[in-house]
């Protein structure tokens, strides 16, 4: 290719047709890899549905676990997961959003802020089993909460707090500075500006981070095993200090047994866990959509 610019000849310019072919090839590779993941996920879901729908009925949701597959259910695990995720959300969302507001709106730039930011970023990549060890040492044995729902919720809150803080900070940072300046120009204080203008504008992004964090928490097993969550319970928790089990632990218990019927029960438990996760995410998406429409 020969190009003349300002009276000079420029040689060696890449062939545009070759670059276009490379772009199309890369696009084809990306599309193929995307559909490969979708197909593999579809195969897994189809297998789970084929094995699990046979066991899904009302008794499966209302019976307690049993050593007889025909009588087994996940009532205690379902109730334990609902207790666990509710307490985790009640603890982690206020703390995480408050930390993000402080770091973005009130904290001065300096060594302390940099130290906090670096540690939050590092904690987001720590394996979940480490949080389980921390929860066992701090909550179960340290402040004597035992194998309670509250101990599990506090451990899960530590697990997802970095994700919530990082996502909330990014959402708050995306709010235009002109919105803050306009509110302060009209006489609003810093907190009034954050409460009435910044937070409502950042709410969709904050909810996205909360959805991702709670989705991770509801499917975690290793921290709960470390703090001593039970694999068999014939009662539902009545309060935050009661013993509990959770859906991932019950599914793991069934999947580890050699009998094929228990594998079907595990597949049915996976379906219930997916439904709970989708309902939880749908609620958060509806709140986010409503907030976006109001703004």
mmCIF file of N, CA, C and O in Angstrom, residues 46-121:
data_model
loop_
_atom_site.group_PDB
_atom_site.id
_atom_site.type_symbol
_atom_site.label_atom_id
_atom_site.label_comp_id
_atom_site.label_asym_id
_atom_site.label_seq_id
_atom_site.Cartn_x
_atom_site.Cartn_y
_atom_site.Cartn_z
ATOM 1 N N UNK A 46 -29.841 -29.223 31.353
ATOM 2 C CA UNK A 46 -30.738 -30.252 30.843
ATOM 3 C C UNK A 46 -30.583 -31.556 31.624
ATOM 4 O O UNK A 46 -31.582 -32.220 31.948
ATOM 5 N N UNK A 47 -29.352 -31.899 31.953
ATOM 6 C CA UNK A 47 -29.134 -33.128 32.729
ATOM 7 C C UNK A 47 -29.713 -32.993 34.130
ATOM 8 O O UNK A 47 -30.356 -33.920 34.640
ATOM 9 N N UNK A 48 -29.482 -31.833 34.761
ATOM 10 C CA UNK A 48 -30.027 -31.614 36.102
ATOM 11 C C UNK A 48 -31.553 -31.658 36.066
ATOM 12 O O UNK A 48 -32.195 -32.265 36.940
ATOM 13 N N UNK A 49 -32.139 -31.033 35.050
ATOM 14 C CA UNK A 49 -33.601 -31.023 34.951
ATOM 15 C C UNK A 49 -34.150 -32.431 34.717
ATOM 16 O O UNK A 49 -35.171 -32.821 35.304
ATOM 17 N N UNK A 50 -33.477 -33.210 33.889
ATOM 18 C CA UNK A 50 -33.949 -34.564 33.599
ATOM 19 C C UNK A 50 -33.903 -35.454 34.837
ATOM 20 O O UNK A 50 -34.814 -36.245 35.086
ATOM 21 N N UNK A 51 -32.870 -35.303 35.647
ATOM 22 C CA UNK A 51 -32.752 -36.137 36.838
ATOM 23 C C UNK A 51 -33.529 -35.586 38.029
ATOM 24 O O UNK A 51 -33.940 -36.358 38.898
ATOM 25 N N UNK A 52 -33.725 -34.273 38.076
ATOM 26 C CA UNK A 52 -34.296 -33.676 39.265
ATOM 27 C C UNK A 52 -35.788 -33.474 39.253
ATOM 28 O O UNK A 52 -36.439 -33.553 40.311
ATOM 29 N N UNK A 53 -36.377 -33.217 38.083
ATOM 30 C CA UNK A 53 -37.812 -32.935 38.034
ATOM 31 C C UNK A 53 -38.651 -34.127 38.496
ATOM 32 O O UNK A 53 -39.777 -33.962 38.940
ATOM 33 N N UNK A 54 -38.101 -35.328 38.387
ATOM 34 C CA UNK A 54 -38.832 -36.516 38.835
ATOM 35 C C UNK A 54 -39.094 -36.463 40.341
ATOM 36 O O UNK A 54 -40.126 -36.950 40.830
ATOM 37 N N UNK A 55 -38.171 -35.839 41.091
ATOM 38 C CA UNK A 55 -38.280 -35.815 42.548
ATOM 39 C C UNK A 55 -38.933 -34.541 43.082
ATOM 40 O O UNK A 55 -39.185 -34.437 44.277
ATOM 41 N N UNK A 56 -39.192 -33.588 42.203
ATOM 42 C CA UNK A 56 -39.759 -32.317 42.655
ATOM 43 C C UNK A 56 -41.261 -32.448 42.879
ATOM 44 O O UNK A 56 -42.019 -32.723 41.947
ATOM 45 N N UNK A 57 -41.691 -32.267 44.100
ATOM 46 C CA UNK A 57 -43.113 -32.211 44.426
ATOM 47 C C UNK A 57 -43.264 -31.457 45.743
ATOM 48 O O UNK A 57 -42.289 -30.961 46.329
ATOM 49 N N UNK A 58 -44.474 -31.367 46.213
ATOM 50 C CA UNK A 58 -44.741 -30.614 47.443
ATOM 51 C C UNK A 58 -44.077 -31.261 48.655
ATOM 52 O O UNK A 58 -43.555 -30.571 49.534
ATOM 53 N N UNK A 59 -44.084 -32.592 48.697
ATOM 54 C CA UNK A 59 -43.465 -33.293 49.829
ATOM 55 C C UNK A 59 -41.963 -33.041 49.886
ATOM 56 O O UNK A 59 -41.379 -32.984 50.973
ATOM 57 N N UNK A 60 -41.339 -32.899 48.729
ATOM 58 C CA UNK A 60 -39.899 -32.641 48.698
ATOM 59 C C UNK A 60 -39.554 -31.311 49.372
ATOM 60 O O UNK A 60 -38.500 -31.176 49.987
ATOM 61 N N UNK A 61 -40.455 -30.339 49.265
ATOM 62 C CA UNK A 61 -40.222 -29.030 49.864
ATOM 63 C C UNK A 61 -40.622 -28.971 51.331
ATOM 64 O O UNK A 61 -40.163 -28.086 52.059
ATOM 65 N N UNK A 62 -41.462 -29.883 51.769
ATOM 66 C CA UNK A 62 -41.985 -29.818 53.146
ATOM 67 C C UNK A 62 -41.455 -30.922 54.051
ATOM 68 O O UNK A 62 -41.700 -30.881 55.260
ATOM 69 N N UNK A 63 -40.734 -31.905 53.509
ATOM 70 C CA UNK A 63 -40.172 -32.978 54.328
ATOM 71 C C UNK A 63 -38.756 -32.634 54.773
ATOM 72 O O UNK A 63 -38.037 -31.891 54.102
ATOM 73 N N UNK A 64 -38.384 -33.206 55.913
ATOM 74 C CA UNK A 64 -37.023 -33.063 56.391
ATOM 75 C C UNK A 64 -36.136 -34.135 55.745
ATOM 76 O O UNK A 64 -36.646 -35.127 55.201
ATOM 77 N N UNK A 65 -34.813 -33.967 55.782
ATOM 78 C CA UNK A 65 -33.926 -34.997 55.218
ATOM 79 C C UNK A 65 -34.145 -36.349 55.881
ATOM 80 O O UNK A 65 -34.496 -36.438 57.065
ATOM 81 N N UNK A 66 -33.939 -37.404 55.098
ATOM 82 C CA UNK A 66 -34.141 -38.761 55.588
ATOM 83 C C UNK A 66 -33.156 -39.693 54.904
ATOM 84 O O UNK A 66 -32.637 -39.387 53.819
ATOM 85 N N UNK A 67 -32.903 -40.837 55.551
ATOM 86 C CA UNK A 67 -32.035 -41.834 54.920
ATOM 87 C C UNK A 67 -32.783 -42.652 53.887
ATOM 88 O O UNK A 67 -32.171 -43.463 53.184
ATOM 89 N N UNK A 68 -34.083 -42.423 53.783
ATOM 90 C CA UNK A 68 -34.881 -43.065 52.746
ATOM 91 C C UNK A 68 -35.165 -42.030 51.656
ATOM 92 O O UNK A 68 -35.826 -41.014 51.917
ATOM 93 N N UNK A 69 -34.703 -42.247 50.428
ATOM 94 C CA UNK A 69 -34.863 -41.229 49.386
ATOM 95 C C UNK A 69 -36.318 -40.830 49.144
ATOM 96 O O UNK A 69 -36.601 -39.657 48.887
ATOM 97 N N UNK A 70 -37.252 -41.783 49.223
ATOM 98 C CA UNK A 70 -38.650 -41.463 48.936
ATOM 99 C C UNK A 70 -39.243 -40.511 49.981
ATOM 100 O O UNK A 70 -40.234 -39.821 49.688
ATOM 101 N N UNK A 71 -38.659 -40.464 51.185
ATOM 102 C CA UNK A 71 -39.190 -39.608 52.246
ATOM 103 C C UNK A 71 -38.339 -38.352 52.467
ATOM 104 O O UNK A 71 -38.687 -37.525 53.300
ATOM 105 N N UNK A 72 -37.258 -38.224 51.742
ATOM 106 C CA UNK A 72 -36.319 -37.126 51.993
ATOM 107 C C UNK A 72 -36.823 -35.830 51.374
ATOM 108 O O UNK A 72 -37.475 -35.815 50.332
ATOM 109 N N UNK A 73 -36.497 -34.736 52.031
ATOM 110 C CA UNK A 73 -36.828 -33.398 51.552
ATOM 111 C C UNK A 73 -35.784 -32.402 52.019
ATOM 112 O O UNK A 73 -34.814 -32.751 52.693
ATOM 113 N N UNK A 74 -35.984 -31.157 51.671
ATOM 114 C CA UNK A 74 -35.006 -30.137 52.048
ATOM 115 C C UNK A 74 -35.640 -28.954 52.776
ATOM 116 O O UNK A 74 -35.206 -27.813 52.635
ATOM 117 N N UNK A 75 -36.645 -29.239 53.588
ATOM 118 C CA UNK A 75 -37.313 -28.159 54.319
ATOM 119 C C UNK A 75 -36.328 -27.416 55.225
ATOM 120 O O UNK A 75 -36.294 -26.181 55.226
ATOM 121 N N UNK A 76 -35.540 -28.153 55.985
ATOM 122 C CA UNK A 76 -34.608 -27.500 56.904
ATOM 123 C C UNK A 76 -33.525 -26.741 56.156
ATOM 124 O O UNK A 76 -33.126 -25.641 56.567
ATOM 125 N N UNK A 77 -33.034 -27.295 55.043
ATOM 126 C CA UNK A 77 -31.990 -26.619 54.267
ATOM 127 C C UNK A 77 -32.530 -25.356 53.599
ATOM 128 O O UNK A 77 -31.850 -24.330 53.561
ATOM 129 N N UNK A 78 -33.751 -25.427 53.086
ATOM 130 C CA UNK A 78 -34.352 -24.260 52.447
ATOM 131 C C UNK A 78 -34.579 -23.142 53.468
ATOM 132 O O UNK A 78 -34.261 -21.970 53.211
ATOM 133 N N UNK A 79 -35.117 -23.511 54.633
ATOM 134 C CA UNK A 79 -35.331 -22.503 55.676
ATOM 135 C C UNK A 79 -34.004 -21.923 56.162
ATOM 136 O O UNK A 79 -33.883 -20.714 56.383
ATOM 137 N N UNK A 80 -32.987 -22.776 56.308
ATOM 138 C CA UNK A 80 -31.681 -22.293 56.735
ATOM 139 C C UNK A 80 -31.063 -21.339 55.734
ATOM 140 O O UNK A 80 -30.470 -20.317 56.121
ATOM 141 N N UNK A 81 -31.200 -21.624 54.433
ATOM 142 C CA UNK A 81 -30.653 -20.726 53.408
ATOM 143 C C UNK A 81 -31.371 -19.386 53.408
ATOM 144 O O UNK A 81 -30.737 -18.334 53.239
ATOM 145 N N UNK A 82 -32.694 -19.413 53.585
ATOM 146 C CA UNK A 82 -33.437 -18.150 53.624
ATOM 147 C C UNK A 82 -33.032 -17.306 54.843
ATOM 148 O O UNK A 82 -32.859 -16.086 54.737
ATOM 149 N N UNK A 83 -32.893 -17.957 55.998
ATOM 150 C CA UNK A 83 -32.410 -17.253 57.180
ATOM 151 C C UNK A 83 -31.011 -16.682 56.934
ATOM 152 O O UNK A 83 -30.722 -15.516 57.244
ATOM 153 N N UNK A 84 -30.145 -17.503 56.364
ATOM 154 C CA UNK A 84 -28.751 -17.112 56.170
ATOM 155 C C UNK A 84 -28.630 -15.933 55.212
ATOM 156 O O UNK A 84 -27.941 -14.945 55.503
ATOM 157 N N UNK A 85 -29.318 -15.997 54.081
ATOM 158 C CA UNK A 85 -29.170 -14.930 53.090
ATOM 159 C C UNK A 85 -29.849 -13.649 53.557
ATOM 160 O O UNK A 85 -29.397 -12.537 53.241
ATOM 161 N N UNK A 86 -30.925 -13.775 54.332
ATOM 162 C CA UNK A 86 -31.594 -12.573 54.859
ATOM 163 C C UNK A 86 -30.704 -11.842 55.850
ATOM 164 O O UNK A 86 -30.537 -10.612 55.770
ATOM 165 N N UNK A 87 -30.112 -12.592 56.793
ATOM 166 C CA UNK A 87 -29.222 -11.957 57.765
ATOM 167 C C UNK A 87 -27.954 -11.419 57.102
ATOM 168 O O UNK A 87 -27.457 -10.342 57.465
ATOM 169 N N UNK A 88 -27.441 -12.152 56.123
ATOM 170 C CA UNK A 88 -26.249 -11.684 55.409
ATOM 171 C C UNK A 88 -26.524 -10.368 54.699
ATOM 172 O O UNK A 88 -25.710 -9.435 54.743
ATOM 173 N N UNK A 89 -27.673 -10.280 54.036
ATOM 174 C CA UNK A 89 -28.024 -9.028 53.355
ATOM 175 C C UNK A 89 -28.221 -7.896 54.354
ATOM 176 O O UNK A 89 -27.775 -6.758 54.116
ATOM 177 N N UNK A 90 -28.872 -8.191 55.481
ATOM 178 C CA UNK A 90 -29.121 -7.158 56.485
ATOM 179 C C UNK A 90 -27.827 -6.633 57.093
ATOM 180 O O UNK A 90 -27.759 -5.469 57.513
ATOM 181 N N UNK A 91 -26.790 -7.470 57.153
ATOM 182 C CA UNK A 91 -25.520 -7.048 57.739
ATOM 183 C C UNK A 91 -24.611 -6.407 56.691
ATOM 184 O O UNK A 91 -24.041 -5.327 56.910
ATOM 185 N N UNK A 92 -24.461 -7.055 55.546
ATOM 186 C CA UNK A 92 -23.432 -6.648 54.593
ATOM 187 C C UNK A 92 -23.814 -5.420 53.765
ATOM 188 O O UNK A 92 -22.943 -4.594 53.456
ATOM 189 N N UNK A 93 -25.096 -5.281 53.402
ATOM 190 C CA UNK A 93 -25.474 -4.162 52.530
ATOM 191 C C UNK A 93 -25.280 -2.816 53.229
ATOM 192 O O UNK A 93 -24.632 -1.913 52.663
ATOM 193 N N UNK A 94 -25.807 -2.592 54.442
ATOM 194 C CA UNK A 94 -25.562 -1.289 55.087
ATOM 195 C C UNK A 94 -24.075 -1.011 55.324
ATOM 196 O O UNK A 94 -23.605 0.111 55.095
ATOM 197 N N UNK A 95 -23.343 -2.020 55.786
ATOM 198 C CA UNK A 95 -21.928 -1.813 56.071
ATOM 199 C C UNK A 95 -21.154 -1.539 54.784
ATOM 200 O O UNK A 95 -20.320 -0.618 54.715
ATOM 201 N N UNK A 96 -21.402 -2.333 53.743
ATOM 202 C CA UNK A 96 -20.679 -2.168 52.490
ATOM 203 C C UNK A 96 -20.964 -0.841 51.810
ATOM 204 O O UNK A 96 -20.043 -0.145 51.361
ATOM 205 N N UNK A 97 -22.226 -0.453 51.732
ATOM 206 C CA UNK A 97 -22.586 0.819 51.093
ATOM 207 C C UNK A 97 -22.059 1.994 51.916
ATOM 208 O O UNK A 97 -21.572 2.989 51.361
ATOM 209 N N UNK A 98 -22.132 1.898 53.234
ATOM 210 C CA UNK A 98 -21.609 2.971 54.085
ATOM 211 C C UNK A 98 -20.100 3.137 53.900
ATOM 212 O O UNK A 98 -19.589 4.268 53.826
ATOM 213 N N UNK A 99 -19.388 2.021 53.811
ATOM 214 C CA UNK A 99 -17.942 2.099 53.589
ATOM 215 C C UNK A 99 -17.631 2.732 52.236
ATOM 216 O O UNK A 99 -16.695 3.545 52.115
ATOM 217 N N UNK A 100 -18.413 2.377 51.213
ATOM 218 C CA UNK A 100 -18.192 2.958 49.894
ATOM 219 C C UNK A 100 -18.458 4.461 49.896
ATOM 220 O O UNK A 100 -17.717 5.245 49.285
ATOM 221 N N UNK A 101 -19.519 4.892 50.578
ATOM 222 C CA UNK A 101 -19.830 6.322 50.666
ATOM 223 C C UNK A 101 -18.701 7.069 51.368
ATOM 224 O O UNK A 101 -18.272 8.150 50.928
ATOM 225 N N UNK A 102 -18.215 6.492 52.465
ATOM 226 C CA UNK A 102 -17.130 7.161 53.195
ATOM 227 C C UNK A 102 -15.883 7.302 52.330
ATOM 228 O O UNK A 102 -15.272 8.383 52.261
ATOM 229 N N UNK A 103 -15.487 6.228 51.654
ATOM 230 C CA UNK A 103 -14.258 6.255 50.868
ATOM 231 C C UNK A 103 -14.365 7.189 49.671
ATOM 232 O O UNK A 103 -13.374 7.833 49.285
ATOM 233 N N UNK A 104 -15.546 7.294 49.074
ATOM 234 C CA UNK A 104 -15.699 8.110 47.866
ATOM 235 C C UNK A 104 -16.045 9.561 48.154
ATOM 236 O O UNK A 104 -15.649 10.452 47.401
ATOM 237 N N UNK A 105 -16.800 9.805 49.211
ATOM 238 C CA UNK A 105 -17.346 11.149 49.423
ATOM 239 C C UNK A 105 -16.715 11.896 50.594
ATOM 240 O O UNK A 105 -16.737 13.124 50.604
ATOM 241 N N UNK A 106 -16.206 11.209 51.587
ATOM 242 C CA UNK A 106 -15.773 11.891 52.801
ATOM 243 C C UNK A 106 -14.298 11.682 53.130
ATOM 244 O O UNK A 106 -13.691 12.552 53.751
ATOM 245 N N UNK A 107 -13.730 10.536 52.769
ATOM 246 C CA UNK A 107 -12.336 10.253 53.140
ATOM 247 C C UNK A 107 -11.379 11.115 52.324
ATOM 248 O O UNK A 107 -11.538 11.273 51.109
ATOM 249 N N UNK A 108 -10.383 11.675 53.004
ATOM 250 C CA UNK A 108 -9.372 12.466 52.317
ATOM 251 C C UNK A 108 -8.310 11.552 51.718
ATOM 252 O O UNK A 108 -8.010 10.490 52.253
ATOM 253 N N UNK A 109 -7.748 11.995 50.614
ATOM 254 C CA UNK A 109 -6.692 11.219 49.985
ATOM 255 C C UNK A 109 -5.455 11.222 50.882
ATOM 256 O O UNK A 109 -5.032 12.264 51.358
ATOM 257 N N UNK A 110 -4.935 10.030 51.078
ATOM 258 C CA UNK A 110 -3.762 9.904 51.937
ATOM 259 C C UNK A 110 -3.368 8.463 52.104
ATOM 260 O O UNK A 110 -3.894 7.562 51.433
ATOM 261 N N UNK A 111 -2.450 8.214 53.001
ATOM 262 C CA UNK A 111 -1.954 6.858 53.196
ATOM 263 C C UNK A 111 -3.017 5.940 53.777
ATOM 264 O O UNK A 111 -3.099 4.769 53.407
ATOM 265 N N UNK A 112 -3.816 6.473 54.697
ATOM 266 C CA UNK A 112 -4.846 5.633 55.309
ATOM 267 C C UNK A 112 -5.862 5.173 54.274
ATOM 268 O O UNK A 112 -6.218 3.982 54.228
ATOM 269 N N UNK A 113 -6.319 6.072 53.435
ATOM 270 C CA UNK A 113 -7.280 5.700 52.396
ATOM 271 C C UNK A 113 -6.663 4.708 51.414
ATOM 272 O O UNK A 113 -7.311 3.743 51.014
ATOM 273 N N UNK A 114 -5.423 4.947 51.017
ATOM 274 C CA UNK A 114 -4.757 4.013 50.097
ATOM 275 C C UNK A 114 -4.596 2.639 50.728
ATOM 276 O O UNK A 114 -4.783 1.605 50.065
ATOM 277 N N UNK A 115 -4.259 2.619 52.022
ATOM 278 C CA UNK A 115 -4.114 1.348 52.730
ATOM 279 C C UNK A 115 -5.433 0.581 52.755
ATOM 280 O O UNK A 115 -5.469 -0.638 52.516
ATOM 281 N N UNK A 116 -6.536 1.277 53.040
ATOM 282 C CA UNK A 116 -7.856 0.633 53.064
ATOM 283 C C UNK A 116 -8.232 0.120 51.686
ATOM 284 O O UNK A 116 -8.724 -1.012 51.532
ATOM 285 N N UNK A 117 -8.015 0.918 50.649
ATOM 286 C CA UNK A 117 -8.383 0.520 49.284
ATOM 287 C C UNK A 117 -7.594 -0.704 48.831
ATOM 288 O O UNK A 117 -8.151 -1.626 48.219
ATOM 289 N N UNK A 118 -6.304 -0.745 49.128
ATOM 290 C CA UNK A 118 -5.480 -1.889 48.736
ATOM 291 C C UNK A 118 -5.952 -3.159 49.432
ATOM 292 O O UNK A 118 -6.051 -4.233 48.816
ATOM 293 N N UNK A 119 -6.268 -3.053 50.709
ATOM 294 C CA UNK A 119 -6.714 -4.228 51.449
ATOM 295 C C UNK A 119 -8.082 -4.711 50.983
ATOM 296 O O UNK A 119 -8.331 -5.923 50.928
ATOM 297 N N UNK A 120 -8.979 -3.799 50.647
ATOM 298 C CA UNK A 120 -10.291 -4.204 50.126
ATOM 299 C C UNK A 120 -10.121 -4.943 48.809
ATOM 300 O O UNK A 120 -10.762 -5.984 48.562
ATOM 301 N N UNK A 121 -9.252 -4.419 47.939
ATOM 302 C CA UNK A 121 -9.013 -5.083 46.653
ATOM 303 C C UNK A 121 -8.396 -6.466 46.848
ATOM 304 O O UNK A 121 -8.746 -7.424 46.139
#
